């Protein structure tokens, strides 16, 4: 039904179930569909030519806006906490407080750096951030078909928006939930706004934004895309959900994590740096138009 689902990167625990979900969504029509996607390592690449690509945080961490001393501290945090993030021998309950520690410490360090709002566009332009291959079709297709795209990120909203703006795909159908910077009257970072979003509290983040999901209540069919098991709760605010198709990118520690990803996501994409499969699914849902 979708030839790309036979690509070598694709793994599914229950292909029949995927077929049922897709058929049910096609029947309901693309005007009942909404897409909810994570950002870092889901819409952006994990690696390119063997080199890791940056997350929103890393774009700042590696930039000229941060002192060398602070870079070392942020790198130490990454080296300490990233292995915990992807450690499948620890439960989410065990990892959650450690992730809060990571985000809190990283944001405290960033806030001390006098980061200027007007420099963000420059550091994003100079960075090695890369959206996955096929991003243009992904964003343009959703826009053309008026399908709402919620980007739900534990990264930094201001940086994320700049990445998609510079790529020319920040269309009006895109909405972002993320951690936004709070600047003082001189345009200098002084804090982060609102409730912190980290990788394991996206459910709470979703429930704080009931207004958004209320507006989309005529779209009970959800395509969810993520790269972490924490991303699975991004759709918890959706009202009267009828179907959800979960697409998960498994980028790192593949063998150790494969079974848990197969149990949690309907379609698992293994070391696939492209949006070829999500695009094929979305084209199918819009009648290949
Ligand atoms: P996401 O929800 O858009 O994927 O963003 C979360 C990612 O950000 C997660 O994979 C960890 C990463 N991260 C950093 O790279 N550096 C940091 O300092 C922090 C707090 C998170
Ligand atoms: Mg991610």
Short mmCIF file of C-alpha atoms and ligand atoms in Angstrom, two decimals:
data_model
loop_
_atom_site.label_atom_id
_atom_site.label_comp_id
_atom_site.label_asym_id
_atom_site.label_seq_id
_atom_site.Cartn_x
_atom_site.Cartn_y
_atom_site.Cartn_z
CA UNK A 1 0.00 0.00 0.00
CA UNK A 2 2.96 2.30 0.71
CA UNK A 3 6.07 0.91 -1.02
CA UNK A 4 8.42 2.91 1.26
CA UNK A 5 7.25 0.78 4.22
CA UNK A 6 9.38 -2.00 2.69
CA UNK A 7 12.55 0.13 2.86
CA UNK A 8 15.42 -1.55 4.77
CA UNK A 9 15.31 1.05 7.57
CA UNK A 10 11.67 0.24 8.42
CA UNK A 11 10.74 -2.14 11.24
CA UNK A 12 7.20 -2.81 12.44
CA UNK A 13 6.04 -5.15 15.17
CA UNK A 14 2.54 -5.36 13.71
CA UNK A 15 2.35 -4.33 10.03
CA UNK A 16 -1.33 -5.36 9.88
CA UNK A 17 -2.16 -2.89 12.63
CA UNK A 18 -0.30 -0.13 10.75
CA UNK A 19 -2.36 -0.99 7.67
CA UNK A 20 -5.59 -0.79 9.68
CA UNK A 21 -4.69 2.59 11.18
CA UNK A 22 -3.76 4.00 7.79
CA UNK A 23 -6.93 2.70 6.15
CA UNK A 24 -9.03 4.14 8.90
CA UNK A 25 -7.32 7.54 8.57
CA UNK A 26 -7.67 7.60 4.77
CA UNK A 27 -11.35 6.83 5.14
CA UNK A 28 -11.80 9.71 7.60
CA UNK A 29 -10.02 12.09 5.21
CA UNK A 30 -6.94 14.29 5.51
CA UNK A 31 -9.08 17.12 6.93
CA UNK A 32 -9.32 15.03 10.13
CA UNK A 33 -5.54 14.63 10.46
CA UNK A 34 -3.02 16.56 12.55
CA UNK A 35 0.72 15.94 12.86
CA UNK A 36 2.62 16.24 16.14
CA UNK A 37 6.39 16.00 15.90
CA UNK A 38 9.39 16.27 18.14
CA UNK A 39 12.19 18.49 16.78
CA UNK A 40 15.74 17.54 17.78
CA UNK A 41 16.86 14.30 16.15
CA UNK A 42 13.37 13.80 14.67
CA UNK A 43 12.94 16.68 12.21
CA UNK A 44 16.67 17.38 12.39
CA UNK A 45 19.38 14.89 11.48
CA UNK A 46 21.17 12.84 14.08
CA UNK A 47 24.37 12.60 12.02
CA UNK A 48 25.77 13.62 8.65
CA UNK A 49 28.85 12.01 7.07
CA UNK A 50 29.56 10.24 10.36
CA UNK A 51 29.49 13.45 12.40
CA UNK A 52 26.79 14.23 14.99
CA UNK A 53 24.49 17.11 14.14
CA UNK A 54 23.61 19.67 16.82
CA UNK A 55 20.42 19.91 18.89
CA UNK A 56 18.90 23.37 19.56
CA UNK A 57 20.93 23.52 22.76
CA UNK A 58 24.10 22.44 20.99
CA UNK A 59 23.66 25.24 18.41
CA UNK A 60 24.09 27.72 21.25
CA UNK A 61 26.64 25.61 23.15
CA UNK A 62 28.98 25.56 20.12
CA UNK A 63 28.51 29.22 19.24
CA UNK A 64 30.51 32.40 19.73
CA UNK A 65 27.86 33.56 22.23
CA UNK A 66 29.24 31.24 24.91
CA UNK A 67 32.57 31.63 26.72
CA UNK A 68 35.12 28.83 26.51
CA UNK A 69 34.71 28.15 30.23
CA UNK A 70 30.96 27.76 29.87
CA UNK A 71 31.39 25.54 26.78
CA UNK A 72 33.42 23.12 28.89
CA UNK A 73 30.71 23.04 31.56
CA UNK A 74 27.94 22.46 29.00
CA UNK A 75 29.99 19.70 27.35
CA UNK A 76 30.51 18.06 30.75
CA UNK A 77 26.74 18.10 31.30
CA UNK A 78 26.17 16.54 27.87
CA UNK A 79 28.75 13.83 28.54
CA UNK A 80 27.18 13.07 31.89
CA UNK A 81 23.49 13.16 31.01
CA UNK A 82 23.18 12.11 27.35
CA UNK A 83 24.27 8.51 28.16
CA UNK A 84 21.55 8.49 30.84
CA UNK A 85 18.97 9.79 28.34
CA UNK A 86 19.58 6.81 26.04
CA UNK A 87 20.23 4.20 28.76
CA UNK A 88 17.57 1.53 28.36
CA UNK A 89 18.54 -0.25 31.59
CA UNK A 90 17.05 2.62 33.63
CA UNK A 91 13.32 3.32 33.88
CA UNK A 92 11.79 6.66 32.88
CA UNK A 93 10.93 7.23 36.57
CA UNK A 94 14.60 6.86 37.43
CA UNK A 95 15.76 9.09 34.56
CA UNK A 96 13.20 11.86 35.01
CA UNK A 97 14.82 13.71 37.95
CA UNK A 98 18.21 13.42 36.26
CA UNK A 99 16.84 14.97 33.07
CA UNK A 100 15.37 17.84 35.13
CA UNK A 101 18.87 18.31 36.61
CA UNK A 102 20.39 18.44 33.11
CA UNK A 103 17.92 20.99 31.74
CA UNK A 104 18.00 23.13 34.88
CA UNK A 105 21.79 23.29 35.01
CA UNK A 106 22.14 23.92 31.28
CA UNK A 107 19.59 26.75 31.37
CA UNK A 108 21.25 28.30 34.43
CA UNK A 109 24.55 28.34 32.57
CA UNK A 110 22.99 29.83 29.41
CA UNK A 111 21.23 32.57 31.37
CA UNK A 112 24.59 33.77 32.73
CA UNK A 113 25.99 34.27 29.22
CA UNK A 114 24.32 37.57 28.28
CA UNK A 115 22.99 36.01 25.08
CA UNK A 116 21.55 38.64 22.76
CA UNK A 117 18.35 38.00 20.86
CA UNK A 118 19.65 39.74 17.75
CA UNK A 119 22.57 37.28 17.51
CA UNK A 120 20.44 34.13 17.36
CA UNK A 121 19.89 34.27 13.60
CA UNK A 122 23.64 34.54 13.03
CA UNK A 123 24.57 31.59 15.23
CA UNK A 124 21.90 29.42 13.62
CA UNK A 125 23.21 30.40 10.17
CA UNK A 126 26.76 29.53 11.22
CA UNK A 127 25.75 26.23 12.84
CA UNK A 128 25.74 22.72 11.42
CA UNK A 129 22.04 22.21 12.16
CA UNK A 130 20.41 20.16 9.42
CA UNK A 131 16.81 19.23 8.88
CA UNK A 132 16.37 15.68 7.60
CA UNK A 133 16.42 15.05 3.88
CA UNK A 134 12.91 15.50 2.51
CA UNK A 135 12.04 18.31 4.95
CA UNK A 136 10.91 20.64 2.16
CA UNK A 137 8.30 18.19 0.91
CA UNK A 138 7.26 17.41 4.49
CA UNK A 139 6.58 21.02 5.49
CA UNK A 140 5.25 22.16 2.10
CA UNK A 141 2.92 19.20 1.74
CA UNK A 142 1.36 19.72 5.16
CA UNK A 143 0.96 23.42 4.39
CA UNK A 144 -0.61 22.81 0.96
CA UNK A 145 -3.12 20.43 2.50
CA UNK A 146 -3.77 22.71 5.51
CA UNK A 147 -2.77 19.93 7.92
CA UNK A 148 -1.68 21.45 11.25
CA UNK A 149 1.83 20.59 12.38
CA UNK A 150 2.66 20.92 16.06
CA UNK A 151 6.39 20.86 16.77
CA UNK A 152 6.72 19.86 20.40
CA UNK A 153 10.26 20.27 21.61
CA UNK A 154 12.25 20.14 24.80
CA UNK A 155 14.85 22.19 22.92
CA UNK A 156 14.84 26.00 22.69
CA UNK A 157 11.88 27.54 20.85
CA UNK A 158 13.70 30.67 19.68
CA UNK A 159 16.49 28.58 18.13
CA UNK A 160 14.12 26.02 16.65
CA UNK A 161 11.99 28.73 15.01
CA UNK A 162 15.09 30.28 13.50
CA UNK A 163 16.18 26.92 12.03
CA UNK A 164 12.85 26.43 10.26
CA UNK A 165 12.59 30.11 9.29
CA UNK A 166 16.02 30.01 7.64
CA UNK A 167 15.03 26.80 5.85
CA UNK A 168 11.99 28.67 4.48
CA UNK A 169 9.46 26.25 5.96
CA UNK A 170 7.98 28.12 8.92
CA UNK A 171 4.54 28.12 7.30
CA UNK A 172 1.37 29.39 9.03
CA UNK A 173 0.14 25.83 9.75
CA UNK A 174 3.14 25.27 12.09
CA UNK A 175 2.75 25.77 15.82
CA UNK A 176 5.59 25.31 18.33
CA UNK A 177 5.50 24.24 21.99
CA UNK A 178 8.98 24.58 23.47
CA UNK A 179 11.18 26.38 25.98
CA UNK A 180 11.23 30.05 25.02
CA UNK A 181 13.83 32.57 26.10
CA UNK A 182 12.83 35.64 28.09
CA UNK A 183 14.84 38.73 27.13
CA UNK A 184 15.14 41.99 29.06
CA UNK A 185 14.40 45.39 27.51
CA UNK A 186 17.91 45.46 26.00
CA UNK A 187 17.33 42.11 24.26
CA UNK A 188 19.58 40.13 26.63
CA UNK A 189 18.55 36.67 27.88
CA UNK A 190 17.47 36.82 31.52
CA UNK A 191 15.46 33.61 32.01
CA UNK A 192 13.40 30.95 30.29
CA UNK A 193 9.65 31.47 30.13
CA UNK A 194 6.96 29.31 31.66
CA UNK A 195 7.11 25.69 32.75
CA UNK A 196 10.26 23.84 31.72
CA UNK A 197 9.72 21.19 29.05
CA UNK A 198 12.20 18.31 29.23
CA UNK A 199 12.08 14.98 27.44
CA UNK A 200 9.92 13.24 30.03
CA UNK A 201 7.21 15.80 30.81
CA UNK A 202 5.72 16.37 27.38
CA UNK A 203 2.41 15.03 28.71
CA UNK A 204 2.22 17.90 31.23
CA UNK A 205 3.25 20.34 28.49
CA UNK A 206 0.43 19.04 26.30
CA UNK A 207 -2.13 19.35 29.07
CA UNK A 208 -1.12 22.98 29.70
CA UNK A 209 -2.08 23.79 26.11
CA UNK A 210 -5.64 22.56 25.99
CA UNK A 211 -6.65 25.60 23.93
CA UNK A 212 -4.57 24.43 20.98
CA UNK A 213 -6.03 20.93 21.04
CA UNK A 214 -9.52 22.35 21.51
CA UNK A 215 -9.09 24.29 18.25
CA UNK A 216 -8.10 21.06 16.52
CA UNK A 217 -10.91 18.93 17.92
CA UNK A 218 -12.20 18.19 14.40
CA UNK A 219 -8.90 16.40 13.72
CA UNK A 220 -8.95 13.26 15.87
CA UNK A 221 -6.43 11.38 13.68
CA UNK A 222 -2.83 11.93 14.70
CA UNK A 223 0.50 11.18 13.09
CA UNK A 224 3.09 11.39 15.87
CA UNK A 225 6.84 11.50 15.19
CA UNK A 226 9.59 11.24 17.78
CA UNK A 227 12.99 9.83 18.60
CA UNK A 228 12.64 9.32 22.35
CA UNK A 229 10.20 7.24 24.36
CA UNK A 230 9.33 10.52 26.10
CA UNK A 231 7.88 11.78 22.81
CA UNK A 232 5.05 9.25 22.98
CA UNK A 233 3.05 11.45 25.37
CA UNK A 234 3.06 14.51 23.07
CA UNK A 235 -0.47 13.71 21.87
CA UNK A 236 -1.94 13.31 25.36
CA UNK A 237 -3.82 16.61 25.01
CA UNK A 238 -5.63 15.57 21.82
CA UNK A 239 -9.36 15.49 22.34
CA UNK A 240 -11.45 12.44 21.40
CA UNK A 241 -8.57 10.80 19.55
CA UNK A 242 -9.67 8.22 17.02
CA UNK A 243 -6.43 6.91 15.55
CA UNK A 244 -2.78 7.54 16.21
CA UNK A 245 0.10 6.39 14.03
CA UNK A 246 3.39 6.62 15.88
CA UNK A 247 6.60 6.87 13.86
CA UNK A 248 9.84 6.61 15.83
CA UNK A 249 13.40 7.33 14.74
CA UNK A 250 15.89 5.00 16.42
CA UNK A 251 19.17 6.82 15.93
CA UNK A 252 21.56 5.52 18.57
CA UNK A 253 22.13 2.38 20.69
CA UNK A 254 20.03 0.49 18.15
CA UNK A 255 20.40 -3.10 19.32
CA UNK A 256 19.79 -2.33 23.00
CA UNK A 257 16.73 -0.18 22.33
CA UNK A 258 15.13 -1.85 19.32
CA UNK A 259 12.62 -3.98 21.20
CA UNK A 260 11.35 -1.14 23.38
CA UNK A 261 10.94 1.07 20.28
CA UNK A 262 9.09 -1.71 18.43
CA UNK A 263 6.77 -2.12 21.42
CA UNK A 264 6.09 1.62 21.65
CA UNK A 265 6.12 2.94 18.06
CA UNK A 266 4.03 1.54 15.19
CA UNK A 267 6.77 2.25 12.64
CA UNK A 268 10.42 2.32 13.71
CA UNK A 269 13.00 3.89 11.39
CA UNK A 270 16.46 2.59 12.12
CA UNK A 271 19.38 4.91 11.41
CA UNK A 272 17.30 6.58 8.72
CA UNK A 273 18.38 10.22 8.27
CA UNK A 274 15.49 11.02 5.94
CA UNK A 275 11.81 11.91 6.05
CA UNK A 276 11.12 9.57 3.12
CA UNK A 277 8.83 7.26 5.12
CA UNK A 278 6.83 9.98 6.96
CA UNK A 279 6.45 11.78 3.60
CA UNK A 280 5.16 8.61 1.94
CA UNK A 281 2.64 8.15 4.78
CA UNK A 282 1.46 11.77 4.48
CA UNK A 283 1.15 11.52 0.70
CA UNK A 284 -0.90 8.36 1.15
CA UNK A 285 -3.18 10.13 3.64
CA UNK A 286 -3.81 12.93 1.15
CA UNK A 287 -4.57 10.56 -1.72
CA UNK A 288 -1.05 10.97 -3.20
CA UNK A 289 -1.94 14.50 -4.26
P1 LIG B 1 13.65 17.55 21.61
O1 LIG B 1 12.49 17.37 22.54
O2 LIG B 1 13.36 18.61 20.55
O3 LIG B 1 14.15 16.30 21.00
O4 LIG B 1 14.88 18.20 22.48
C1 LIG B 1 15.53 17.52 23.49
C2 LIG B 1 16.96 17.16 23.18
O5 LIG B 1 17.85 18.18 23.60
C3 LIG B 1 17.36 15.90 23.93
O6 LIG B 1 17.68 14.87 23.02
C4 LIG B 1 18.59 16.31 24.71
C5 LIG B 1 19.05 17.58 24.07
N1 LIG B 1 19.78 18.49 24.98
C6 LIG B 1 21.04 18.93 24.59
O7 LIG B 1 21.55 18.52 23.54
N2 LIG B 1 21.73 19.79 25.41
C7 LIG B 1 21.21 20.27 26.58
O8 LIG B 1 21.86 21.06 27.28
C8 LIG B 1 19.90 19.82 26.96
C9 LIG B 1 19.30 20.31 28.24
C10 LIG B 1 19.23 18.96 26.11
MG1 LIG B 2 14.26 14.51 20.06
#
